[in-house]
DNA sequence: CGCCAAGTTGAGACCTTTCAAACGCTGTGG
DNA sequence: CCACAGCGTTTGAAAGGTCTCAACTTGGCG
């Protein structure tokens, strides 16, 4: 249980030589260590299980301890948009900190575990907890802007590359392999997030594989040539 | 000086019957009244003047008192992305609250005035200032998600409509006319924000004018048929 | 008065979408 | 144990929306 990304971890570690251009700001580190001593409510998740839904009464924040989640918003007329894929260390629910109800859906893509944070209590006991929250929020804004930039200025293939490099770097920061990743989301989710059709995502992956840049086997992705991929971003036709 | 949007204000007020579907969360209100008594540094701006640039040392936050600003991020390889257009009451610089340097450029699109907020001082004197900040940050995240949704799921024309309705509603909330608006940004800025080419923006505006939905005269936009516009969003082919 | 930035419009090319079909897993029931 | 349904993925071919490039117009400003 909770063993998401083990397949990646069992593979050899590899170098990752430099940050992805823009998408390079993560949440404030160390929140997990901060709450280590507290009596937290732990909650295990199955794949495709909702952690919470937009509109539900917001009781607490959740710190991801294991697994992979997607967050998505849905417009009144039914259009859906995946706003991000969240990994261990990410906070879920912060976007509704000032509201009585959640503002998005949070769905587990795999088995996982979250820790429920008692916000009011933490605010009192930890002097700089509130400031930590603002840091997490600000960095989420910058992350979103990075993706808006990518979606607005890059071709389909470049967006997919950006996603792969970003995910690779995030997984590596968590101690997993940067070269071999398991996508926990469907092509449809990925396309939705990158503002592409799922077929376009598939084609981009196939093409990158044909170029020898990556290896694709269903949701297992091997990054064969990281610097080659990064070079394909630099040669941006600026759209 | 500071008389941005006067042209709109001098025109008759008109009804705005209902919120724009998704993009409907604004910054926490009343920040201006909160800081009313404090000895704030005021700063006047000209058109095209930078309030701050990404990378500059961040000293303070700025509360827009008058005018219109754009914020934008620039990737290392020179791709630019307008992340938003900011009006009176909006806070500039919050996205870098946890950093020593600004994370975006803030550029005045018109004459305007900002109030410089001494963050550290406010944090001490106003008990819930920090909490207000988190509210502003969270609402910025939701706003960004709304635009990501629009850009990812709507056609060019629908994005332009969404922008016009959003701006109209924001201006009305500030006491300006909801029917007659002055765009302070160029077509290029608008296109950049909406992930479209400037020519596509022009064509969308021309087409909406041909349909009798709006009147276009350079940067003066008259919204002739708000519900008609909103209907064009509902008839989304879901891309 | 003339230059220049901003905006408009047209025509063609191109990338992505759309629609369709086939394939491969996975879980279920006979 | 295998057949089968169902979802996710892959690939092809055609259509279409947006981009690109270009010319022209307009209004502002030195």
Short mmCIF file of C-alpha atoms (C1' of nucleotides) in Angstrom, two decimals:
data_model
loop_
_atom_site.label_atom_id
_atom_site.label_comp_id
_atom_site.label_asym_id
_atom_site.label_seq_id
_atom_site.Cartn_x
_atom_site.Cartn_y
_atom_site.Cartn_z
CA UNK A 1 0.00 0.00 0.00
CA UNK A 2 1.04 3.59 -0.47
CA UNK A 3 3.80 2.35 -2.64
CA UNK A 4 3.26 4.68 -5.50
CA UNK A 5 6.29 5.34 -7.65
CA UNK A 6 8.09 2.30 -6.29
CA UNK A 7 8.64 1.07 -9.79
CA UNK A 8 10.47 4.28 -10.52
CA UNK A 9 12.41 4.15 -7.32
CA UNK A 10 13.74 0.71 -8.03
CA UNK A 11 15.49 2.03 -11.09
CA UNK A 12 18.90 3.68 -11.05
CA UNK A 13 19.16 7.30 -10.17
CA UNK A 14 20.35 9.65 -12.85
CA UNK A 15 21.56 13.17 -13.22
CA UNK A 16 19.27 16.09 -13.81
CA UNK A 17 21.39 18.95 -14.98
CA UNK A 18 19.55 22.12 -14.29
CA UNK A 19 16.11 23.43 -13.66
CA UNK A 20 13.33 23.48 -16.16
CA UNK A 21 13.19 27.03 -17.48
CA UNK A 22 10.18 28.46 -15.79
CA UNK A 23 8.36 25.85 -13.79
CA UNK A 24 10.73 25.69 -10.97
CA UNK A 25 9.17 26.91 -7.77
CA UNK A 26 7.87 24.43 -5.29
CA UNK A 27 5.91 24.71 -2.16
CA UNK A 28 7.68 25.79 0.96
CA UNK A 29 9.67 22.84 2.16
CA UNK A 30 9.60 21.23 5.52
CA UNK A 31 5.95 21.50 6.31
CA UNK A 32 5.94 17.80 6.89
CA UNK A 33 8.68 18.00 9.51
CA UNK A 34 6.86 20.85 11.19
CA UNK A 35 3.78 18.83 11.88
CA UNK A 36 5.66 15.66 12.65
CA UNK A 37 4.90 15.69 16.33
CA UNK A 38 1.24 16.51 16.09
CA UNK A 39 -1.58 14.01 16.40
CA UNK A 40 -2.67 14.12 12.78
CA UNK A 41 -5.60 12.38 11.27
CA UNK A 42 -4.28 10.10 8.57
CA UNK A 43 -6.40 9.07 5.65
CA UNK A 44 -5.72 6.40 3.07
CA UNK A 45 -6.92 6.76 -0.47
CA UNK A 46 -7.72 4.42 -3.32
CA UNK A 47 -7.33 5.21 -7.00
CA UNK A 48 -10.07 7.40 -8.45
CA UNK A 49 -11.31 8.29 -4.98
CA UNK A 50 -12.36 11.85 -4.27
CA UNK A 51 -10.60 13.46 -1.33
CA UNK A 52 -13.03 16.34 -1.54
CA UNK A 53 -15.29 18.00 -4.06
CA UNK A 54 -15.81 21.64 -4.97
CA UNK A 55 -18.62 23.06 -2.91
CA UNK A 56 -18.21 20.69 0.01
CA UNK A 57 -17.77 22.24 3.41
CA UNK A 58 -14.09 22.83 3.99
CA UNK A 59 -12.93 21.46 7.30
CA UNK A 60 -9.23 21.12 6.91
CA UNK A 61 -6.20 21.11 4.69
CA UNK A 62 -4.56 17.93 3.52
CA UNK A 63 -0.87 17.29 3.22
CA UNK A 64 -0.06 14.58 0.72
CA UNK A 65 2.11 11.95 2.31
CA UNK A 66 2.05 9.44 -0.51
CA UNK A 67 0.45 9.03 -3.88
CA UNK A 68 -0.54 11.34 -6.70
CA UNK A 69 -3.62 13.54 -6.91
CA UNK A 70 -5.21 15.68 -9.54
CA UNK A 71 -7.10 18.85 -8.75
CA UNK A 72 -9.67 20.14 -11.18
CA UNK A 73 -12.28 22.85 -11.47
CA UNK A 74 -15.56 22.53 -13.31
CA UNK A 75 -17.49 25.42 -14.79
CA UNK A 76 -21.26 25.71 -14.37
CA UNK A 77 -21.77 24.51 -17.93
CA UNK A 78 -19.70 21.41 -17.35
CA UNK A 79 -16.33 22.30 -18.80
CA UNK A 80 -13.61 20.69 -16.76
CA UNK A 81 -10.04 21.74 -16.27
CA UNK A 82 -7.30 19.88 -14.47
CA UNK A 83 -5.41 22.52 -12.53
CA UNK A 84 -2.52 20.40 -11.43
CA UNK A 85 -1.05 17.08 -10.42
CA UNK A 86 0.00 16.97 -6.80
CA UNK A 87 2.63 14.83 -5.17
CA UNK A 88 3.97 14.14 -1.72
CA UNK A 89 4.53 17.34 0.20
CA UNK A 90 1.88 19.30 -1.67
CA UNK A 91 -1.01 20.85 0.20
CA UNK A 92 -4.56 20.26 -0.96
CA UNK A 93 -7.31 22.73 -0.20
CA UNK A 94 -5.25 25.88 0.21
CA UNK A 95 -6.99 27.54 -2.70
CA UNK A 96 -10.11 27.76 -0.55
CA UNK A 97 -8.41 29.02 2.60
CA UNK A 98 -10.63 32.07 2.71
CA UNK A 99 -13.82 30.23 1.89
CA UNK A 100 -16.16 27.92 3.74
CA UNK A 101 -16.26 25.49 0.82
CA UNK A 102 -13.68 23.80 -1.35
CA UNK A 103 -13.05 25.43 -4.69
CA UNK A 104 -11.91 22.38 -6.62
CA UNK A 105 -12.10 18.62 -6.77
CA UNK A 106 -9.19 16.62 -5.43
CA UNK A 107 -8.99 13.10 -6.79
CA UNK A 108 -6.50 10.41 -5.96
CA UNK A 109 -4.93 8.85 -9.04
CA UNK A 110 -3.46 5.97 -7.12
CA UNK A 111 -3.32 4.47 -3.68
CA UNK A 112 -2.07 7.16 -1.35
CA UNK A 113 -2.21 8.74 2.03
CA UNK A 114 -2.94 12.25 3.20
CA UNK A 115 -2.57 13.93 6.56
CA UNK A 116 -5.37 16.13 7.70
CA UNK A 117 -4.10 19.40 9.09
CA UNK A 118 -6.12 21.16 11.78
CA UNK A 119 -5.63 24.66 10.47
CA UNK A 120 -6.96 26.67 13.37
CA UNK A 121 -4.91 24.69 15.82
CA UNK A 122 -1.75 24.98 13.77
CA UNK A 123 -2.24 28.69 13.41
CA UNK A 124 -2.08 29.05 17.15
CA UNK A 125 0.62 26.57 18.02
CA UNK A 126 3.04 27.29 15.20
CA UNK A 127 4.01 30.93 15.15
CA UNK A 128 4.89 31.13 11.48
CA UNK A 129 2.30 28.70 10.19
CA UNK A 130 0.26 31.43 8.59
CA UNK A 131 3.34 32.76 6.90
CA UNK A 132 4.13 29.29 5.61
CA UNK A 133 0.69 29.18 4.11
CA UNK A 134 1.20 32.40 2.26
CA UNK A 135 4.46 31.02 0.94
CA UNK A 136 2.72 27.92 -0.36
CA UNK A 137 -0.01 30.03 -1.90
CA UNK A 138 2.39 32.43 -3.56
CA UNK A 139 4.39 29.60 -4.99
CA UNK A 140 1.24 27.98 -6.34
CA UNK A 141 0.48 31.23 -8.15
CA UNK A 142 3.93 31.29 -9.71
CA UNK A 143 3.58 27.69 -10.71
CA UNK A 144 0.25 28.39 -12.38
CA UNK A 145 1.76 31.31 -14.23
CA UNK A 146 4.51 29.08 -15.46
CA UNK A 147 1.97 26.72 -16.95
CA UNK A 148 -0.05 29.54 -18.42
CA UNK A 149 3.14 30.66 -20.08
CA UNK A 150 3.85 27.20 -21.39
CA UNK A 151 0.34 26.68 -22.68
CA UNK A 152 0.22 30.09 -24.28
CA UNK A 153 3.58 30.05 -25.98
CA UNK A 154 4.60 26.47 -26.69
CA UNK A 155 3.55 23.96 -29.30
CA UNK A 156 1.85 20.73 -28.33
CA UNK A 157 5.05 18.74 -28.37
CA UNK A 158 6.90 21.34 -26.34
CA UNK A 159 4.17 21.37 -23.73
CA UNK A 160 4.46 17.62 -23.35
CA UNK A 161 8.24 17.93 -23.03
CA UNK A 162 7.83 20.65 -20.42
CA UNK A 163 5.47 18.44 -18.49
CA UNK A 164 7.80 15.47 -18.58
CA UNK A 165 10.80 17.50 -17.47
CA UNK A 166 8.80 19.13 -14.70
CA UNK A 167 7.45 15.84 -13.42
CA UNK A 168 10.88 14.26 -13.68
CA UNK A 169 12.41 17.04 -11.60
CA UNK A 170 9.68 16.90 -9.00
CA UNK A 171 9.98 13.15 -8.64
CA UNK A 172 13.72 13.40 -8.36
CA UNK A 173 13.38 15.97 -5.61
CA UNK A 174 11.29 13.41 -3.79
CA UNK A 175 13.97 10.79 -4.13
CA UNK A 176 12.63 8.93 -7.15
CA UNK A 177 14.32 8.37 -10.44
CA UNK A 178 14.42 11.31 -12.79
CA UNK A 179 14.79 9.08 -15.81
CA UNK A 180 12.02 6.60 -15.39
CA UNK A 181 8.59 7.84 -14.48
CA UNK A 182 5.16 6.38 -14.22
CA UNK A 183 2.36 8.62 -15.32
CA UNK A 184 -0.48 8.21 -12.88
CA UNK A 185 -2.92 10.13 -15.03
CA UNK A 186 -4.64 9.20 -18.27
CA UNK A 187 -3.77 10.80 -21.57
CA UNK A 188 -7.07 12.62 -21.30
CA UNK A 189 -6.14 14.15 -17.95
CA UNK A 190 -2.75 15.12 -19.26
CA UNK A 191 -4.24 16.66 -22.37
CA UNK A 192 -6.78 18.53 -20.33
CA UNK A 193 -4.06 19.96 -18.15
CA UNK A 194 -1.92 20.98 -21.13
CA UNK A 195 -4.87 22.28 -23.13
CA UNK A 196 -4.54 19.55 -25.73
CA UNK A 197 -6.64 16.65 -26.97
CA UNK A 198 -5.66 13.25 -25.72
CA UNK A 199 -4.78 12.13 -29.23
CA UNK A 200 -2.39 15.04 -29.52
CA UNK A 201 -0.66 13.97 -26.33
CA UNK A 202 -0.35 10.45 -27.66
CA UNK A 203 1.07 11.68 -30.92
CA UNK A 204 3.57 13.91 -29.16
CA UNK A 205 4.75 11.03 -27.01
CA UNK A 206 4.97 8.75 -30.02
CA UNK A 207 6.97 11.31 -31.94
CA UNK A 208 9.38 11.89 -29.08
CA UNK A 209 9.84 8.16 -28.90
CA UNK A 210 10.51 7.99 -32.62
CA UNK A 211 13.18 10.65 -32.12
CA UNK A 212 14.76 8.51 -29.44
CA UNK A 213 14.21 11.15 -26.80
CA UNK A 214 12.02 9.02 -24.60
CA UNK A 215 10.75 5.51 -24.26
CA UNK A 216 7.01 5.03 -23.96
CA UNK A 217 5.30 1.92 -22.74
CA UNK A 218 1.80 2.73 -21.71
CA UNK A 219 2.26 4.92 -18.66
CA UNK A 220 5.90 4.08 -18.15
CA UNK A 221 8.10 6.81 -19.58
CA UNK A 222 11.85 6.55 -19.85
CA UNK A 223 13.64 9.81 -20.42
CA UNK A 224 16.49 8.83 -22.70
CA UNK A 225 17.88 12.24 -23.61
CA UNK A 226 17.06 15.01 -21.14
CA UNK A 227 19.29 17.62 -22.72
CA UNK A 228 17.90 16.77 -26.11
CA UNK A 229 14.44 17.41 -24.78
CA UNK A 230 15.52 20.66 -23.24
CA UNK A 231 17.03 21.69 -26.55
CA UNK A 232 13.67 21.20 -28.20
CA UNK A 233 12.28 23.80 -25.85
CA UNK A 234 14.98 26.30 -26.64
CA UNK A 235 14.29 26.07 -30.35
CA UNK A 236 10.91 27.59 -29.70
CA UNK A 237 9.41 29.21 -32.73
CA UNK A 238 7.77 31.42 -30.13
CA UNK A 239 4.55 29.86 -31.31
CA UNK B 1 -4.04 62.87 -13.55
CA UNK B 2 -5.17 59.58 -12.14
CA UNK B 3 -8.31 59.95 -14.15
CA UNK B 4 -8.20 56.59 -15.79
CA UNK B 5 -11.59 55.23 -16.80
CA UNK B 6 -13.17 58.67 -16.56
CA UNK B 7 -14.41 58.32 -20.08
CA UNK B 8 -16.29 55.24 -19.00
CA UNK B 9 -17.49 56.85 -15.83
CA UNK B 10 -18.99 59.80 -17.63
CA UNK B 11 -21.32 57.46 -19.45
CA UNK B 12 -24.60 56.27 -18.06
CA UNK B 13 -24.60 53.32 -15.75
CA UNK B 14 -26.21 50.17 -16.95
CA UNK B 15 -27.41 46.89 -15.56
CA UNK B 16 -25.25 43.80 -15.41
CA UNK B 17 -27.50 40.88 -14.86
CA UNK B 18 -25.50 38.16 -13.23
CA UNK B 19 -21.99 37.00 -12.73
CA UNK B 20 -19.75 35.71 -15.43
CA UNK B 21 -19.86 31.93 -15.18
CA UNK B 22 -16.52 31.03 -13.75
CA UNK B 23 -14.35 34.07 -13.32
CA UNK B 24 -16.10 35.49 -10.42
CA UNK B 25 -13.87 35.63 -7.40
CA UNK B 26 -12.22 38.87 -6.50
CA UNK B 27 -9.64 39.88 -3.99
CA UNK B 28 -10.73 40.29 -0.42
CA UNK B 29 -12.56 43.58 -0.20
CA UNK B 30 -11.92 46.44 2.10
CA UNK B 31 -8.16 46.36 2.21
CA UNK B 32 -8.19 49.96 1.17
CA UNK B 33 -10.34 51.01 4.10
CA UNK B 34 -8.13 49.04 6.44
CA UNK B 35 -5.06 51.01 5.60
CA UNK B 36 -6.89 54.29 5.29
CA UNK B 37 -5.44 55.81 8.42
CA UNK B 38 -1.85 54.80 7.86
CA UNK B 39 0.87 57.06 6.54
CA UNK B 40 1.24 55.40 3.18
CA UNK B 41 3.75 56.20 0.54
CA UNK B 42 1.83 57.17 -2.56
CA UNK B 43 3.32 56.80 -6.00
CA UNK B 44 2.03 58.17 -9.25
CA UNK B 45 2.52 56.29 -12.49
CA UNK B 46 2.64 57.18 -16.16
CA UNK B 47 1.57 54.93 -19.00
CA UNK B 48 4.06 52.23 -19.91
CA UNK B 49 6.00 52.82 -16.69
CA UNK B 50 7.31 49.84 -14.76
CA UNK B 51 6.23 49.70 -11.15
CA UNK B 52 8.69 46.89 -10.59
CA UNK B 53 10.48 44.22 -12.56
CA UNK B 54 10.96 40.54 -11.95
CA UNK B 55 14.19 39.99 -10.07
CA UNK B 56 14.25 43.38 -8.39
CA UNK B 57 14.53 43.43 -4.64
CA UNK B 58 11.05 43.29 -3.17
CA UNK B 59 10.51 45.95 -0.58
CA UNK B 60 6.80 46.26 -0.35
CA UNK B 61 3.40 45.50 -1.76
CA UNK B 62 1.44 47.95 -3.80
CA UNK B 63 -2.25 48.58 -3.62
CA UNK B 64 -3.64 50.03 -6.82
CA UNK B 65 -5.57 53.18 -6.08
CA UNK B 66 -6.17 54.26 -9.65
CA UNK B 67 -5.28 53.13 -13.13
CA UNK B 68 -4.76 49.81 -14.83
CA UNK B 69 -1.69 47.60 -14.69
CA UNK B 70 -0.57 44.48 -16.44
CA UNK B 71 1.58 41.87 -14.78
CA UNK B 72 3.69 39.55 -16.86
CA UNK B 73 6.29 36.87 -16.50
CA UNK B 74 9.13 36.24 -18.91
CA UNK B 75 10.85 32.91 -19.38
CA UNK B 76 14.63 32.67 -19.62
CA UNK B 77 14.39 32.24 -23.37
CA UNK B 78 12.34 35.38 -23.79
CA UNK B 79 8.80 34.10 -24.03
CA UNK B 80 6.46 36.55 -22.37
CA UNK B 81 3.10 35.95 -20.80
CA UNK B 82 0.69 38.52 -19.45
CA UNK B 83 -0.67 37.01 -16.25
CA UNK B 84 -3.38 39.54 -15.60
CA UNK B 85 -4.74 43.02 -15.82
CA UNK B 86 -5.07 44.70 -12.45
CA UNK B 87 -7.43 47.44 -11.41
CA UNK B 88 -8.10 49.58 -8.38
CA UNK B 89 -8.13 47.52 -5.23
CA UNK B 90 -5.83 44.83 -6.57
CA UNK B 91 -2.57 44.08 -4.83
CA UNK B 92 0.67 43.96 -6.78
CA UNK B 93 3.61 41.92 -5.61
CA UNK B 94 1.80 39.33 -3.53
CA UNK B 95 3.00 36.54 -5.75
CA UNK B 96 6.48 37.09 -4.35
CA UNK B 97 5.48 37.37 -0.69
CA UNK B 98 7.81 34.54 0.24
CA UNK B 99 10.71 35.71 -1.88
CA UNK B 100 13.27 38.49 -1.66
CA UNK B 101 12.70 39.45 -5.28
CA UNK B 102 9.67 40.20 -7.40
CA UNK B 103 8.48 37.33 -9.57
CA UNK B 104 6.85 39.34 -12.33
CA UNK B 105 6.83 42.67 -14.08
CA UNK B 106 4.17 45.18 -13.18
CA UNK B 107 3.57 47.80 -15.83
CA UNK B 108 1.18 50.71 -15.73
CA UNK B 109 -1.01 50.89 -18.82
CA UNK B 110 -2.20 54.37 -18.04
CA UNK B 111 -1.72 57.17 -15.58
CA UNK B 112 -2.39 55.79 -12.16
CA UNK B 113 -1.54 55.78 -8.50
CA UNK B 114 -0.44 53.05 -6.14
CA UNK B 115 -0.09 52.93 -2.39
CA UNK B 116 2.98 51.31 -1.00
CA UNK B 117 2.13 48.98 1.86
CA UNK B 118 4.72 48.44 4.59
CA UNK B 119 4.10 44.74 4.98
CA UNK B 120 6.06 44.07 8.15
CA UNK B 121 4.44 47.00 9.90
CA UNK B 122 0.97 46.02 8.81
CA UNK B 123 1.51 42.46 9.93
CA UNK B 124 2.11 43.72 13.45
CA UNK B 125 -0.47 46.45 13.70
CA UNK B 126 -3.35 44.73 11.97
CA UNK B 127 -4.17 41.45 13.65
CA UNK B 128 -5.73 39.77 10.65
CA UNK B 129 -3.55 41.31 7.98
CA UNK B 130 -1.74 38.07 7.29
CA UNK B 131 -5.03 36.30 6.97
CA UNK B 132 -6.20 38.93 4.53
CA UNK B 133 -3.13 38.28 2.49
CA UNK B 134 -3.84 34.58 2.31
CA UNK B 135 -7.35 35.40 1.17
CA UNK B 136 -6.03 37.60 -1.61
CA UNK B 137 -3.58 34.92 -2.63
CA UNK B 138 -6.15 32.15 -2.62
CA UNK B 139 -8.51 34.21 -4.69
CA UNK B 140 -5.75 34.97 -7.19
CA UNK B 141 -5.22 31.23 -7.57
CA UNK B 142 -8.90 30.67 -8.24
CA UNK B 143 -8.92 33.51 -10.71
CA UNK B 144 -5.95 32.02 -12.55
CA UNK B 145 -7.65 28.66 -12.66
CA UNK B 146 -10.69 30.29 -14.16
CA UNK B 147 -8.59 31.71 -16.96
CA UNK B 148 -6.77 28.43 -17.47
CA UNK B 149 -10.17 26.86 -17.86
CA UNK B 150 -11.27 29.48 -20.34
CA UNK B 151 -8.10 29.25 -22.39
CA UNK B 152 -8.15 25.49 -22.39
CA UNK B 153 -11.78 24.95 -23.27
CA UNK B 154 -13.06 27.96 -25.21
CA UNK B 155 -12.63 29.10 -28.78
CA UNK B 156 -10.91 32.35 -29.61
CA UNK B 157 -14.13 34.27 -29.86
CA UNK B 158 -15.44 32.85 -26.61
CA UNK B 159 -12.27 33.81 -24.82
CA UNK B 160 -12.63 37.37 -26.00
CA UNK B 161 -16.24 37.40 -24.86
CA UNK B 162 -15.24 36.01 -21.48
CA UNK B 163 -12.64 38.72 -21.14
CA UNK B 164 -15.07 41.48 -22.03
CA UNK B 165 -17.71 40.24 -19.61
CA UNK B 166 -15.16 39.84 -16.86
CA UNK B 167 -13.72 43.29 -17.36
CA UNK B 168 -17.17 44.77 -17.60
CA UNK B 169 -18.16 43.20 -14.29
CA UNK B 170 -14.99 44.29 -12.58
CA UNK B 171 -15.37 47.85 -13.76
CA UNK B 172 -18.97 47.93 -12.69
CA UNK B 173 -17.99 46.73 -9.24
CA UNK B 174 -15.68 49.73 -9.11
CA UNK B 175 -18.48 52.09 -9.99
CA UNK B 176 -17.84 52.43 -13.70
CA UNK B 177 -20.16 51.65 -16.54
CA UNK B 178 -20.59 47.99 -17.37
CA UNK B 179 -21.66 48.77 -20.91
CA UNK B 180 -18.96 51.06 -22.10
CA UNK B 181 -15.38 50.14 -21.44
CA UNK B 182 -12.03 51.43 -22.49
CA UNK B 183 -9.40 48.80 -23.07
CA UNK B 184 -6.16 50.07 -21.62
CA UNK B 185 -4.09 47.33 -23.19
CA UNK B 186 -3.06 46.74 -26.78
CA UNK B 187 -4.50 43.93 -28.88
CA UNK B 188 -1.15 42.23 -28.50
CA UNK B 189 -1.35 42.32 -24.71
CA UNK B 190 -4.88 41.03 -24.82
CA UNK B 191 -3.97 38.28 -27.21
CA UNK B 192 -1.01 37.31 -25.11
CA UNK B 193 -3.20 37.05 -22.05
CA UNK B 194 -5.81 34.98 -23.85
CA UNK B 195 -3.26 32.82 -25.64
CA UNK B 196 -4.21 34.23 -29.03
CA UNK B 197 -2.49 36.22 -31.75
CA UNK B 198 -3.35 39.89 -31.89
CA UNK B 199 -4.93 39.46 -35.30
CA UNK B 200 -7.23 36.82 -33.89
CA UNK B 201 -8.34 39.22 -31.17
CA UNK B 202 -9.05 41.87 -33.78
CA UNK B 203 -11.03 39.43 -35.86
CA UNK B 204 -13.04 38.27 -32.87
CA UNK B 205 -13.91 41.85 -31.96
CA UNK B 206 -14.81 42.65 -35.55
CA UNK B 207 -17.02 39.61 -35.79
CA UNK B 208 -18.81 40.40 -32.54
CA UNK B 209 -19.38 43.88 -33.85
CA UNK B 210 -20.76 42.50 -37.09
CA UNK B 211 -23.17 40.41 -35.01
CA UNK B 212 -24.31 43.55 -33.23
CA UNK B 213 -23.12 42.23 -29.88
CA UNK B 214 -20.64 45.00 -29.25
CA UNK B 215 -19.48 48.27 -30.67
CA UNK B 216 -15.79 48.66 -31.33
CA UNK B 217 -14.00 51.92 -31.87
CA UNK B 218 -10.32 51.43 -31.28
CA UNK B 219 -10.09 50.76 -27.57
CA UNK B 220 -13.59 51.90 -26.78
CA UNK B 221 -15.91 48.92 -26.47
CA UNK B 222 -19.66 49.22 -26.11
CA UNK B 223 -21.38 46.11 -24.90
CA UNK B 224 -24.65 46.15 -26.77
CA UNK B 225 -26.04 42.75 -25.88
CA UNK B 226 -24.65 41.24 -22.67
CA UNK B 227 -27.02 38.32 -22.56
CA UNK B 228 -26.36 37.60 -26.20
CA UNK B 229 -22.69 37.42 -25.40
CA UNK B 230 -23.31 35.18 -22.47
CA UNK B 231 -25.41 32.91 -24.67
CA UNK B 232 -22.45 32.51 -26.99
CA UNK B 233 -20.51 31.09 -24.07
CA UNK B 234 -23.21 28.63 -23.19
CA UNK B 235 -23.29 27.24 -26.69
CA UNK B 236 -19.81 25.98 -26.14
CA UNK B 237 -18.89 23.16 -28.45
CA UNK B 238 -16.65 22.18 -25.55
CA UNK B 239 -13.82 22.93 -27.94
"C1'" DC C 1 3.80 67.72 -41.47
"C1'" DG C 2 5.57 63.22 -41.45
"C1'" DC C 3 6.95 59.34 -38.90
"C1'" DC C 4 5.65 55.38 -36.22
"C1'" DA C 5 3.06 52.44 -33.33
"C1'" DA C 6 -1.33 50.28 -33.19
"C1'" DG C 7 -5.10 48.30 -35.50
"C1'" DT C 8 -7.59 46.12 -39.43
"C1'" DT C 9 -8.22 42.92 -43.14
"C1'" DG C 10 -7.04 39.30 -46.58
"C1'" DA C 11 -5.14 34.87 -48.24
"C1'" DG C 12 -2.76 30.80 -47.58
"C1'" DA C 13 -0.32 27.47 -44.68
"C1'" DC C 14 -0.04 24.71 -40.79
"C1'" DC C 15 -0.96 22.66 -36.53
"C1'" DT C 16 -4.33 20.73 -33.87
"C1'" DT C 17 -8.77 18.86 -33.67
"C1'" DT C 18 -12.28 15.78 -34.97
"C1'" DC C 19 -14.01 11.44 -36.23
"C1'" DA C 20 -13.10 6.71 -36.88
"C1'" DA C 21 -11.17 2.26 -36.28
"C1'" DA C 22 -8.23 -1.00 -34.15
"C1'" DC C 23 -5.48 -2.62 -30.36
"C1'" DG C 24 -4.21 -3.99 -25.61
"C1'" DC C 25 -4.84 -4.40 -21.02
"C1'" DT C 26 -7.91 -5.68 -16.88
"C1'" DG C 27 -11.54 -7.40 -14.43
"C1'" DT C 28 -15.71 -10.24 -14.55
"C1'" DG C 29 -18.73 -14.02 -15.33
"C1'" DG C 30 -19.86 -18.19 -17.55
"C1'" DC D 1 -9.89 -21.39 -18.02
"C1'" DC D 2 -11.49 -18.60 -21.46
"C1'" DA D 3 -14.78 -15.31 -23.53
"C1'" DC D 4 -16.15 -10.85 -23.26
"C1'" DA D 5 -17.05 -6.19 -22.00
"C1'" DG D 6 -15.04 -1.77 -21.01
"C1'" DC D 7 -11.68 1.59 -20.63
"C1'" DG D 8 -7.48 3.57 -22.09
"C1'" DT D 9 -4.31 4.02 -25.85
"C1'" DT D 10 -2.65 4.28 -30.54
"C1'" DT D 11 -2.90 5.54 -35.31
"C1'" DG D 12 -4.95 7.33 -39.67
"C1'" DA D 13 -7.32 10.68 -42.57
"C1'" DA D 14 -9.79 14.71 -43.18
"C1'" DA D 15 -11.64 19.15 -41.55
"C1'" DG D 16 -11.15 23.37 -39.47
"C1'" DG D 17 -9.65 27.00 -36.50
"C1'" DT D 18 -5.88 29.76 -35.71
"C1'" DC D 19 -1.48 31.38 -37.14
"C1'" DT D 20 1.60 33.56 -40.31
"C1'" DC D 21 2.79 36.92 -43.53
"C1'" DA D 22 1.56 40.86 -45.90
"C1'" DA D 23 -0.55 45.13 -47.11
"C1'" DC D 24 -3.07 48.95 -45.82
"C1'" DT D 25 -5.28 52.33 -42.64
"C1'" DT D 26 -5.57 55.21 -38.69
"C1'" DG D 27 -4.37 58.25 -35.00
"C1'" DG D 28 -0.87 60.13 -31.90
"C1'" DC D 29 3.30 62.58 -31.20
"C1'" DG D 30 7.69 64.67 -32.06
#
